[in-house]
Short mmCIF file of C-alpha atoms in Angstrom, two decimals:
data_model
loop_
_atom_site.label_atom_id
_atom_site.label_comp_id
_atom_site.label_asym_id
_atom_site.label_seq_id
_atom_site.Cartn_x
_atom_site.Cartn_y
_atom_site.Cartn_z
CA MET K 1 -2.92 55.43 23.08
CA HIS K 2 0.94 56.74 23.70
CA ALA K 3 2.98 57.48 20.87
CA PHE K 4 6.40 55.67 20.99
CA GLN K 5 9.33 56.91 18.68
CA LYS K 6 9.91 53.97 16.57
CA LYS K 7 12.61 55.98 14.93
CA GLY K 8 13.91 58.62 17.63
CA ALA K 9 17.30 58.47 19.71
CA ILE K 10 15.96 56.74 22.75
CA PRO K 11 15.56 52.90 22.14
CA LEU K 12 12.13 51.77 22.01
CA TYR K 13 12.49 49.52 25.08
CA THR K 14 13.08 52.06 26.90
CA GLN K 15 10.15 54.22 25.58
CA VAL K 16 8.08 50.91 26.87
CA ALA K 17 9.80 50.61 30.46
CA ASP K 18 9.22 54.46 31.33
CA TRP K 19 5.54 53.87 29.84
CA ILE K 20 5.34 50.96 32.10
CA ARG K 21 6.40 53.13 35.18
CA GLU K 22 4.54 55.73 34.43
CA GLN K 23 1.40 53.55 35.23
CA ILE K 24 2.72 52.66 38.48
CA TYR K 25 3.80 55.75 39.23
CA ASP K 26 0.60 57.47 38.32
CA GLY K 27 -1.56 54.48 40.22
CA THR K 28 -2.56 52.97 37.47
CA TRP K 29 -1.09 49.99 38.09
CA ASN K 30 -0.94 48.93 41.80
CA TYR K 31 1.75 47.75 43.79
CA GLY K 32 1.76 43.94 44.53
CA GLU K 33 -0.75 43.55 41.46
CA GLN K 34 -0.07 41.59 38.35
CA ILE K 35 0.37 43.49 35.15
CA VAL K 36 -1.11 42.33 31.98
CA SER K 37 0.82 39.58 29.89
CA GLU K 38 3.48 40.13 27.41
CA ASN K 39 1.13 39.46 24.55
CA GLN K 40 -1.57 41.69 25.74
CA LEU K 41 1.16 44.53 26.32
CA GLY K 42 2.37 43.98 22.68
CA GLU K 43 -0.91 44.23 21.21
CA MET K 44 -2.08 47.32 23.33
CA LEU K 45 0.96 48.97 22.87
CA LYS K 46 1.49 47.80 19.03
CA ILE K 47 5.17 47.10 19.88
CA SER K 48 6.84 43.49 19.32
CA ARG K 49 6.93 40.93 22.12
CA GLY K 50 10.77 40.72 22.21
CA THR K 51 11.04 44.81 23.10
CA ILE K 52 8.44 44.41 25.67
CA LYS K 53 10.24 41.60 27.33
CA LYS K 54 13.66 43.85 27.38
CA ALA K 55 11.40 46.50 28.95
CA ILE K 56 10.27 44.17 31.39
CA ALA K 57 13.71 42.96 32.11
CA GLN K 58 14.62 46.41 32.54
CA LEU K 59 12.32 47.20 34.96
CA CYS K 60 13.12 44.05 37.01
CA GLU K 61 16.56 44.83 37.05
CA GLU K 62 15.56 48.18 38.83
CA GLY K 63 13.25 46.54 41.15
CA LEU K 64 10.16 47.99 40.13
CA LEU K 65 8.70 45.07 38.72
CA THR K 66 9.21 41.32 40.19
CA GLN K 67 8.71 37.83 37.66
CA VAL K 68 7.52 35.14 40.03
CA GLN K 69 7.96 31.74 38.10
CA GLY K 70 4.92 30.05 36.38
CA LYS K 71 2.50 33.13 37.86
CA GLY K 72 3.48 36.19 36.18
CA THR K 73 5.31 39.73 36.35
CA PHE K 74 3.69 41.85 39.40
CA VAL K 75 4.88 45.31 40.46
CA THR K 76 6.78 44.65 43.64
CA ASP K 77 5.09 45.42 46.52
CA ASP K 78 7.26 47.88 48.88
CA LYS K 79 5.08 47.02 52.09
CA ILE K 80 7.76 46.81 54.57
CA SER K 81 7.61 49.96 56.82
CA TYR K 82 10.93 51.17 58.09
CA PRO K 83 9.90 52.56 61.23
CA MET K 84 9.98 56.52 61.58
CA GLY K 85 8.28 59.25 63.95
CA LYS K 86 7.73 56.11 66.46
CA GLY K 87 11.22 56.85 68.41
CA LEU K 88 14.15 54.59 67.60
CA LEU K 89 13.30 51.18 67.33
CA SER K 90 15.62 48.45 66.55
CA PHE K 91 14.99 46.25 63.21
CA ALA K 92 13.85 43.22 65.49
CA GLU K 93 11.41 45.65 67.25
CA SER K 94 9.94 47.06 63.94
CA MET K 95 10.00 43.71 62.06
CA LYS K 96 7.86 42.41 65.25
CA GLU K 97 5.53 45.27 65.29
CA GLN K 98 4.50 44.78 61.72
CA ASN K 99 4.47 40.53 62.10
CA ILE K 100 7.10 40.31 59.55
CA ALA K 101 9.54 36.97 60.19
CA TYR K 102 13.20 37.64 59.08
CA THR K 103 16.65 36.26 59.20
CA THR K 104 20.11 37.62 59.68
CA LYS K 105 23.50 36.60 57.96
CA VAL K 106 26.79 37.77 59.52
CA LEU K 107 29.23 38.75 56.23
CA GLU K 108 32.09 39.98 58.35
CA LYS K 109 32.70 40.73 62.13
CA ARG K 110 36.32 41.90 62.71
CA PHE K 111 38.29 44.57 64.35
CA GLU K 112 39.67 47.42 62.38
CA GLN K 113 41.47 50.59 62.70
CA ALA K 114 39.42 53.69 62.34
CA ASN K 115 40.53 56.21 59.61
CA ALA K 116 39.66 59.89 59.65
CA HIS K 117 36.30 60.16 58.83
CA ILE K 118 35.09 57.11 60.93
CA ALA K 119 37.30 58.33 63.95
CA GLN K 120 35.35 61.71 63.59
CA LYS K 121 32.12 60.29 63.52
CA LEU K 122 32.63 58.18 66.63
CA HIS K 123 34.84 60.94 68.30
CA ILE K 124 37.73 58.86 68.58
CA ALA K 125 41.42 58.99 67.63
CA GLN K 126 42.62 57.90 64.10
CA GLY K 127 44.23 54.49 64.19
CA ASP K 128 41.73 53.49 67.43
CA THR K 129 40.29 49.85 67.24
CA ILE K 130 37.02 49.72 66.21
CA LEU K 131 34.56 46.80 65.81
CA TYR K 132 33.34 46.37 61.93
CA LEU K 133 30.10 44.32 61.43
CA LYS K 134 28.71 43.43 58.33
CA ARG K 135 25.08 41.93 58.07
CA VAL K 136 22.18 41.21 55.48
CA ARG K 137 18.47 40.96 56.53
CA TYR K 138 16.34 38.55 54.49
CA VAL K 139 12.63 38.21 54.47
CA ASN K 140 11.39 35.28 52.53
CA GLU K 141 14.84 34.60 52.10
CA GLU K 142 14.86 37.64 49.76
CA PRO K 143 17.79 39.80 50.77
CA VAL K 144 16.08 43.27 51.67
CA MET K 145 18.63 45.51 53.98
CA LEU K 146 22.70 45.61 53.66
CA ILE K 147 23.85 46.92 57.49
CA GLU K 148 27.29 47.80 57.96
CA ASN K 149 28.39 48.96 61.59
CA ARG K 150 31.48 50.81 62.95
CA ILE K 151 31.62 50.29 66.89
CA ASN K 152 33.40 52.06 69.17
CA ILE K 153 34.51 48.79 71.05
CA GLN K 154 35.96 50.38 73.88
CA LEU K 155 32.56 51.41 75.07
CA CYS K 156 31.65 47.82 75.06
CA PRO K 157 34.34 44.89 75.02
CA GLY K 158 33.47 41.87 74.47
CA LEU K 159 30.51 42.58 71.92
CA GLU K 160 32.65 40.93 69.34
CA GLU K 161 31.93 37.70 71.04
CA VAL K 162 28.18 37.92 70.30
CA ASP K 163 26.33 35.83 67.53
CA PHE K 164 24.54 38.65 65.69
CA THR K 165 22.84 35.50 63.69
CA THR K 166 20.59 35.59 66.52
CA GLN K 167 20.88 38.44 68.84
CA SER K 168 20.33 42.05 67.98
CA LEU K 169 22.97 44.77 68.03
CA PHE K 170 21.08 47.16 70.28
CA ASP K 171 20.22 44.54 72.89
CA ALA K 172 24.09 43.57 73.12
CA VAL K 173 25.13 46.94 73.49
CA GLU K 174 22.87 47.70 76.24
CA ARG K 175 23.70 44.34 77.80
CA ILE K 176 27.32 44.24 77.42
CA SER K 177 28.02 48.23 77.91
CA GLY K 178 25.63 48.35 81.29
CA ARG K 179 24.54 51.92 79.23
CA LYS K 180 20.94 52.77 77.63
CA ILE K 181 20.66 53.63 74.02
CA LYS K 182 19.45 57.12 74.21
CA PHE K 183 19.01 58.59 71.01
CA SER K 184 20.17 58.59 66.98
CA GLU K 185 20.85 60.87 64.37
CA ALA K 186 19.46 59.71 61.23
CA ARG K 187 19.87 60.77 57.49
CA TYR K 188 18.03 59.05 54.64
CA ALA K 189 19.12 59.56 50.75
CA ALA K 190 18.17 58.10 47.41
CA ARG K 191 21.54 56.60 46.22
CA THR K 192 21.93 53.94 43.15
CA VAL K 193 23.31 50.83 45.01
CA GLY K 194 26.67 50.55 42.89
CA MET K 195 28.74 47.47 41.82
CA GLU K 196 30.18 46.86 45.68
CA ARG K 197 26.78 46.40 46.95
CA ALA K 198 24.44 45.29 44.52
CA PRO K 199 25.23 41.63 45.19
CA TYR K 200 24.11 41.64 48.76
CA LEU K 201 20.71 42.78 47.75
CA ASP K 202 20.35 41.05 44.62
CA VAL K 203 19.62 43.75 42.19
CA HIS K 204 21.45 45.47 39.55
CA GLU K 205 24.05 47.77 39.81
CA SER K 206 21.86 50.78 38.76
CA ALA K 207 19.02 50.24 40.95
CA PRO K 208 18.02 53.13 43.63
CA VAL K 209 18.47 52.49 47.24
CA LEU K 210 17.49 54.26 50.35
CA HIS K 211 20.74 54.86 52.03
CA LEU K 212 20.64 55.50 55.78
CA GLU K 213 23.35 57.10 57.96
CA GLN K 214 22.83 56.94 61.81
CA ILE K 215 25.05 57.74 64.35
CA VAL K 216 23.79 56.23 67.76
CA HIS K 217 24.45 57.66 71.31
CA LEU K 218 24.00 56.24 74.72
CA ASP K 219 22.63 57.70 77.38
CA ASN K 220 25.85 59.70 78.71
CA ASP K 221 25.92 60.89 74.94
CA ASP K 222 29.16 58.87 73.75
CA VAL K 223 28.40 57.73 70.28
CA ILE K 224 28.81 53.76 70.22
CA ASP K 225 27.99 53.24 66.62
CA PHE K 226 28.11 54.76 63.32
CA GLY K 227 25.99 52.79 61.25
CA ASN K 228 25.29 52.82 57.30
CA VAL K 229 22.13 51.17 55.94
CA TRP K 230 21.27 50.04 52.28
CA LEU K 231 17.61 49.46 52.10
CA LYS K 232 16.55 47.69 48.77
CA SER K 233 13.95 50.01 47.33
CA ASN K 234 10.71 48.71 46.13
CA ARG K 235 10.62 46.85 49.39
CA TYR K 236 10.92 49.09 51.81
CA TYR K 237 9.19 52.66 52.43
CA LEU K 238 9.38 55.07 55.11
CA GLY K 239 6.21 55.79 56.83
CA MET K 240 5.53 58.72 58.75
CA ILE K 241 2.52 60.72 60.33
CA TYR K 242 2.78 64.42 60.55
CA GLN K 243 1.03 66.57 63.13
CA ARG K 244 0.67 70.24 62.59
CA MET Q 1 45.50 49.73 44.67
CA HIS Q 2 42.53 48.68 43.59
CA ALA Q 3 42.33 45.66 40.84
CA PHE Q 4 40.57 46.86 37.36
CA GLN Q 5 39.63 44.43 35.34
CA LYS Q 6 40.62 45.40 31.92
CA LYS Q 7 39.38 42.29 29.89
CA GLY Q 8 36.20 41.67 31.92
CA ALA Q 9 32.72 41.83 30.74
CA ILE Q 10 32.19 44.99 33.20
CA PRO Q 11 33.28 48.11 31.11
CA LEU Q 12 36.40 49.84 32.16
CA TYR Q 13 34.67 53.12 33.11
CA THR Q 14 31.83 51.59 34.95
CA GLN Q 15 34.46 50.07 37.35
CA VAL Q 16 35.86 53.15 37.59
CA ALA Q 17 32.60 54.95 38.25
CA ASP Q 18 31.96 52.46 41.06
CA TRP Q 19 35.74 52.76 42.32
CA ILE Q 20 34.95 56.59 42.82
CA ARG Q 21 31.46 55.43 43.91
CA GLU Q 22 32.91 53.90 46.53
CA GLN Q 23 35.52 56.56 47.61
CA ILE Q 24 32.38 58.59 48.43
CA TYR Q 25 30.19 56.31 49.81
CA ASP Q 26 32.82 54.91 52.41
CA GLY Q 27 33.75 58.77 53.42
CA THR Q 28 37.05 58.76 51.86
CA TRP Q 29 35.78 61.61 49.82
CA ASN Q 30 33.57 64.20 51.48
CA TYR Q 31 30.12 65.87 50.12
CA GLY Q 32 30.63 68.90 48.97
CA GLU Q 33 34.51 68.62 48.26
CA GLN Q 34 36.65 68.82 44.90
CA ILE Q 35 37.93 65.99 43.88
CA VAL Q 36 41.51 65.36 42.42
CA SER Q 37 41.65 66.35 38.59
CA GLU Q 38 41.20 63.66 35.69
CA ASN Q 39 45.14 63.69 34.94
CA GLN Q 40 45.75 62.72 38.59
CA LEU Q 41 42.97 60.33 38.56
CA GLY Q 42 44.49 58.43 35.62
CA GLU Q 43 48.04 58.08 37.11
CA MET Q 44 46.68 56.82 40.36
CA LEU Q 45 44.75 54.44 38.87
CA LYS Q 46 46.83 53.74 35.80
CA ILE Q 47 43.64 54.26 33.54
CA SER Q 48 43.51 56.66 30.30
CA ARG Q 49 42.05 60.01 30.62
CA GLY Q 50 39.19 59.15 28.13
CA THR Q 51 37.73 56.25 30.44
CA ILE Q 52 37.98 58.71 33.44
CA LYS Q 53 36.55 61.16 31.48
CA LYS Q 54 33.38 58.51 30.68
CA ALA Q 55 33.14 57.41 34.51
CA ILE Q 56 33.29 61.00 35.52
CA ALA Q 57 30.14 61.79 33.24
CA GLN Q 58 28.41 58.93 34.62
CA LEU Q 59 28.39 59.85 37.92
CA CYS Q 60 27.50 63.56 36.65
CA GLU Q 61 24.51 61.88 35.28
CA GLU Q 62 23.39 59.97 38.18
CA GLY Q 63 24.16 63.00 40.50
CA LEU Q 64 26.67 62.37 42.46
CA LEU Q 65 29.20 64.27 41.18
CA THR Q 66 28.88 67.97 39.74
CA GLN Q 67 31.04 69.72 37.29
CA VAL Q 68 31.62 73.46 37.54
CA GLN Q 69 32.98 74.98 34.60
CA GLY Q 70 36.41 76.60 34.70
CA LYS Q 71 36.28 75.16 38.80
CA GLY Q 72 36.65 71.28 38.35
CA THR Q 73 34.11 68.45 39.75
CA PHE Q 74 32.74 68.15 43.14
CA VAL Q 75 30.95 65.43 45.09
CA THR Q 76 27.59 67.03 44.66
CA ASP Q 77 26.85 68.49 48.37
CA ASP Q 78 23.15 67.25 49.48
CA LYS Q 79 22.87 69.81 52.16
CA ILE Q 80 19.19 70.66 51.85
CA SER Q 81 17.36 69.15 54.68
CA TYR Q 82 13.50 68.14 54.23
CA PRO Q 83 11.86 68.33 57.66
CA MET Q 84 10.97 65.04 59.41
CA GLY Q 85 10.15 64.60 62.87
CA LYS Q 86 9.39 68.60 63.47
CA GLY Q 87 5.70 68.31 62.79
CA LEU Q 88 4.11 69.20 59.53
CA LEU Q 89 5.83 72.24 58.14
CA SER Q 90 5.00 73.70 54.72
CA PHE Q 91 8.24 73.72 52.17
CA ALA Q 92 8.35 77.82 52.33
CA GLU Q 93 8.44 77.31 56.45
CA SER Q 94 11.35 74.41 56.01
CA MET Q 95 13.21 76.64 53.80
CA LYS Q 96 12.79 79.44 55.96
CA GLU Q 97 14.12 77.75 58.87
CA GLN Q 98 17.43 76.95 56.83
CA ASN Q 99 17.91 79.98 55.58
CA ILE Q 100 17.48 78.84 51.77
CA ALA Q 101 16.35 81.19 49.22
CA TYR Q 102 14.37 79.43 46.23
CA THR Q 103 11.72 80.23 43.77
CA THR Q 104 8.91 78.55 42.14
CA LYS Q 105 7.60 78.07 38.85
CA VAL Q 106 3.96 76.98 38.22
CA LEU Q 107 3.91 74.30 35.31
CA GLU Q 108 0.21 73.23 35.25
CA LYS Q 109 -2.88 74.54 37.25
CA ARG Q 110 -5.91 73.12 35.56
CA PHE Q 111 -9.16 71.06 36.51
CA GLU Q 112 -9.19 67.58 35.81
CA GLN Q 113 -11.77 64.64 36.75
CA ALA Q 114 -10.37 62.14 39.00
CA ASN Q 115 -9.52 58.75 38.01
CA ALA Q 116 -10.10 55.67 40.01
CA HIS Q 117 -6.75 56.02 41.99
CA ILE Q 118 -7.30 59.31 42.69
CA ALA Q 119 -11.00 59.39 43.77
CA GLN Q 120 -9.63 56.63 46.68
CA LYS Q 121 -6.82 58.70 48.15
CA LEU Q 122 -9.09 61.93 48.20
CA HIS Q 123 -12.17 59.79 49.33
CA ILE Q 124 -14.33 61.58 46.42
CA ALA Q 125 -16.02 59.65 43.65
CA GLN Q 126 -14.15 58.96 40.10
CA GLY Q 127 -14.98 61.66 37.96
CA ASP Q 128 -15.23 64.42 40.51
CA THR Q 129 -13.51 67.55 39.60
CA ILE Q 130 -10.00 68.21 41.14
CA LEU Q 131 -7.71 71.00 40.85
CA TYR Q 132 -4.25 69.50 39.48
CA LEU Q 133 -0.87 71.33 40.22
CA LYS Q 134 2.42 70.84 38.87
CA ARG Q 135 5.14 73.11 40.51
CA VAL Q 136 8.96 72.91 40.05
CA ARG Q 137 11.26 74.39 43.30
CA TYR Q 138 14.69 76.05 42.66
CA VAL Q 139 17.49 76.79 44.58
CA ASN Q 140 20.37 78.86 42.98
CA GLU Q 141 18.32 78.29 39.82
CA GLU Q 142 18.92 74.66 39.79
CA PRO Q 143 15.62 72.48 39.85
CA VAL Q 144 15.24 70.51 43.14
CA MET Q 145 11.98 69.39 43.59
CA LEU Q 146 8.96 68.42 41.43
CA ILE Q 147 5.61 68.85 42.93
CA GLU Q 148 2.19 67.42 41.72
CA ASN Q 149 -0.82 68.07 43.52
CA ARG Q 150 -4.25 66.87 43.01
CA ILE Q 151 -6.61 68.85 45.47
CA ASN Q 152 -10.29 68.14 46.80
CA ILE Q 153 -11.45 71.74 45.07
CA GLN Q 154 -15.16 71.29 46.63
CA LEU Q 155 -13.24 71.71 50.23
CA CYS Q 156 -11.50 74.63 48.88
CA PRO Q 157 -13.45 76.96 46.04
CA GLY Q 158 -11.38 79.62 44.50
CA LEU Q 159 -8.10 78.04 44.81
CA GLU Q 160 -7.39 78.00 41.38
CA GLU Q 161 -7.24 81.66 41.17
CA VAL Q 162 -3.96 81.64 43.87
CA ASP Q 163 -0.62 82.81 42.04
CA PHE Q 164 1.44 79.72 43.50
CA THR Q 165 4.66 81.50 42.23
CA THR Q 166 4.41 83.79 45.26
CA GLN Q 167 2.07 82.00 47.64
CA SER Q 168 2.25 78.54 49.43
CA LEU Q 169 -0.28 75.79 48.95
CA PHE Q 170 -0.80 75.43 52.24
CA ASP Q 171 -1.09 79.05 53.48
CA ALA Q 172 -3.70 79.39 50.43
CA VAL Q 173 -5.61 76.19 51.19
CA GLU Q 174 -5.71 77.63 55.20
CA ARG Q 175 -7.02 80.92 54.11
CA ILE Q 176 -9.91 80.11 51.59
CA SER Q 177 -11.16 77.11 53.07
CA GLY Q 178 -11.37 78.94 56.65
CA ARG Q 179 -9.77 75.19 58.08
CA LYS Q 180 -6.55 74.62 59.49
CA ILE Q 181 -4.11 71.63 57.55
CA LYS Q 182 -4.11 68.85 61.01
CA PHE Q 183 -2.12 66.04 59.78
CA SER Q 184 -0.18 64.04 57.06
CA GLU Q 185 0.35 60.55 56.09
CA ALA Q 186 3.65 60.34 54.35
CA ARG Q 187 5.43 57.33 52.77
CA TYR Q 188 8.92 58.04 51.13
CA ALA Q 189 10.80 55.71 48.74
CA ALA Q 190 13.84 55.84 46.75
CA ARG Q 191 13.05 55.30 42.78
CA THR Q 192 14.51 55.75 39.36
CA VAL Q 193 13.43 59.09 38.09
CA GLY Q 194 12.60 57.87 34.58
CA MET Q 195 11.96 59.71 31.12
CA GLU Q 196 8.92 61.46 32.12
CA ARG Q 197 10.15 63.68 35.33
CA ALA Q 198 13.71 63.64 34.75
CA PRO Q 199 13.58 66.70 32.35
CA TYR Q 200 12.07 68.79 35.35
CA LEU Q 201 15.15 68.09 37.51
CA ASP Q 202 17.43 68.36 35.12
CA VAL Q 203 19.13 64.74 35.52
CA HIS Q 204 19.24 61.54 33.46
CA GLU Q 205 16.49 59.08 33.44
CA SER Q 206 18.32 56.79 35.38
CA ALA Q 207 18.80 59.03 38.29
CA PRO Q 208 17.58 57.96 41.80
CA VAL Q 209 15.31 60.26 43.72
CA LEU Q 210 13.66 60.16 46.92
CA HIS Q 211 9.39 60.20 46.27
CA LEU Q 212 7.27 61.20 48.90
CA GLU Q 213 3.56 60.42 48.79
CA GLN Q 214 1.34 62.54 50.90
CA ILE Q 215 -2.07 62.55 52.03
CA VAL Q 216 -3.00 65.82 53.68
CA HIS Q 217 -5.91 66.28 56.02
CA LEU Q 218 -7.76 69.21 57.23
CA ASP Q 219 -8.86 69.62 61.25
CA ASN Q 220 -12.24 68.10 60.42
CA ASP Q 221 -10.22 65.25 58.76
CA ASP Q 222 -11.12 65.54 55.31
CA VAL Q 223 -8.65 65.20 52.62
CA ILE Q 224 -7.30 68.23 50.73
CA ASP Q 225 -4.44 66.71 48.84
CA PHE Q 226 -2.93 63.73 47.56
CA GLY Q 227 0.62 65.13 47.01
CA ASN Q 228 3.59 63.47 45.35
CA VAL Q 229 6.68 65.06 45.53
CA TRP Q 230 9.85 63.93 43.97
CA LEU Q 231 13.16 65.22 45.31
CA LYS Q 232 16.34 65.14 44.01
CA SER Q 233 18.81 62.96 45.10
CA ASN Q 234 22.45 64.33 46.06
CA ARG Q 235 20.45 67.33 47.07
CA TYR Q 236 17.83 66.27 49.80
CA TYR Q 237 18.40 64.52 52.60
CA LEU Q 238 15.69 63.34 55.33
CA GLY Q 239 17.03 64.15 58.44
CA MET Q 240 15.99 62.90 62.18
CA ILE Q 241 16.66 62.59 65.40
CA TYR Q 242 15.06 59.37 67.20
CA GLN Q 243 14.60 59.24 70.86
CA ARG Q 244 14.47 55.94 72.63
#
């Protein structure tokens, strides 16, 4: 049995939350499975039910646990694979491969002037017009991905007319620009989501997210898109097979 | 100017921390660069220095900012690339490619009996003996990576004698087993580090980390290693070029 420090500097519910996290991280409790009830946990750990409740609430905010009304508490199942090492797939193509249905909501679509940072990424001049696009993607009505695109609209005039609720960005770019998308430079990092983006993914501001920064090139090497994608943690993983 | 809610439900320092986070996430403040002084920030935002200090302390705990004694506060530079899409590289090979010097500390090396979860991953029976190996890697004396390996020691008897302070695991496995490492199945996710692992990486328990789970196969397809790697966020990113 684990020894909790009832009089230590670390709140008891934080210690219990961490004990639960370890059960998951070390594989004793599996992703997607229901966990034992609050009463059982309290008895197992000799901890009051109020403290157990608080620990579980913290892990729900973090996204590691999910409570389902009338059913119980589950280890959140991160079963959506983000495509890696399969070449550059659009989100639509990747979800189709996995047989996962999704919907898209367009939150913003407007012209903006590029600041110095954006101008450098897109290889344009500061102050040049770009198309800014902000979308959220939902699976089973749960928001799983926030996407911000900054597009060099000079390379694709008319793109602003597209209804991105039903059309994929890559398809629309290829159709309107008459060019193919050739490659992208991607970098992934783990970050804290923060107050600004937490509401879009319906998580607490302290939740971890996978952040993808992507520079997308056309077949003449022009940069068409500087994308920032925020993937809900505990839903998405990056899957990859390495050959030696 | 940003409007802070001085009487809202969200503490003012949390709002300021989030404002700083946005400067970084939207590229106004660059990774690796020094940020403006606490006094300047206080004047810019019309916020007391004590609140600014608290906001900066929170972001240092999170790992997004780094304070350097006598120099000031910097946006942490996540400049170490974890190899992706280049085939299966050992850590040693990848660091050599990037010209980054590192050291390794072996924290644990012992025989264990496989639990059900580990047995399933290694394709062995529950209760079979495995070698458990726990290492921390340091760059510039800063811990950047915690590695836990669970190794099917039947495939590589004698591996426990190796000094992993100076030798890489993959090299030792290939030398002792007489087999080549052929491929690995990897999955990456963003997670909260938690109390158990935070001290090894010298971060706060709430810090985000990149978690890599890896199953490593020999050239006869036997599973030699079930690895769990915890990469310090704001230090590591996963870099990748996708071809369409």
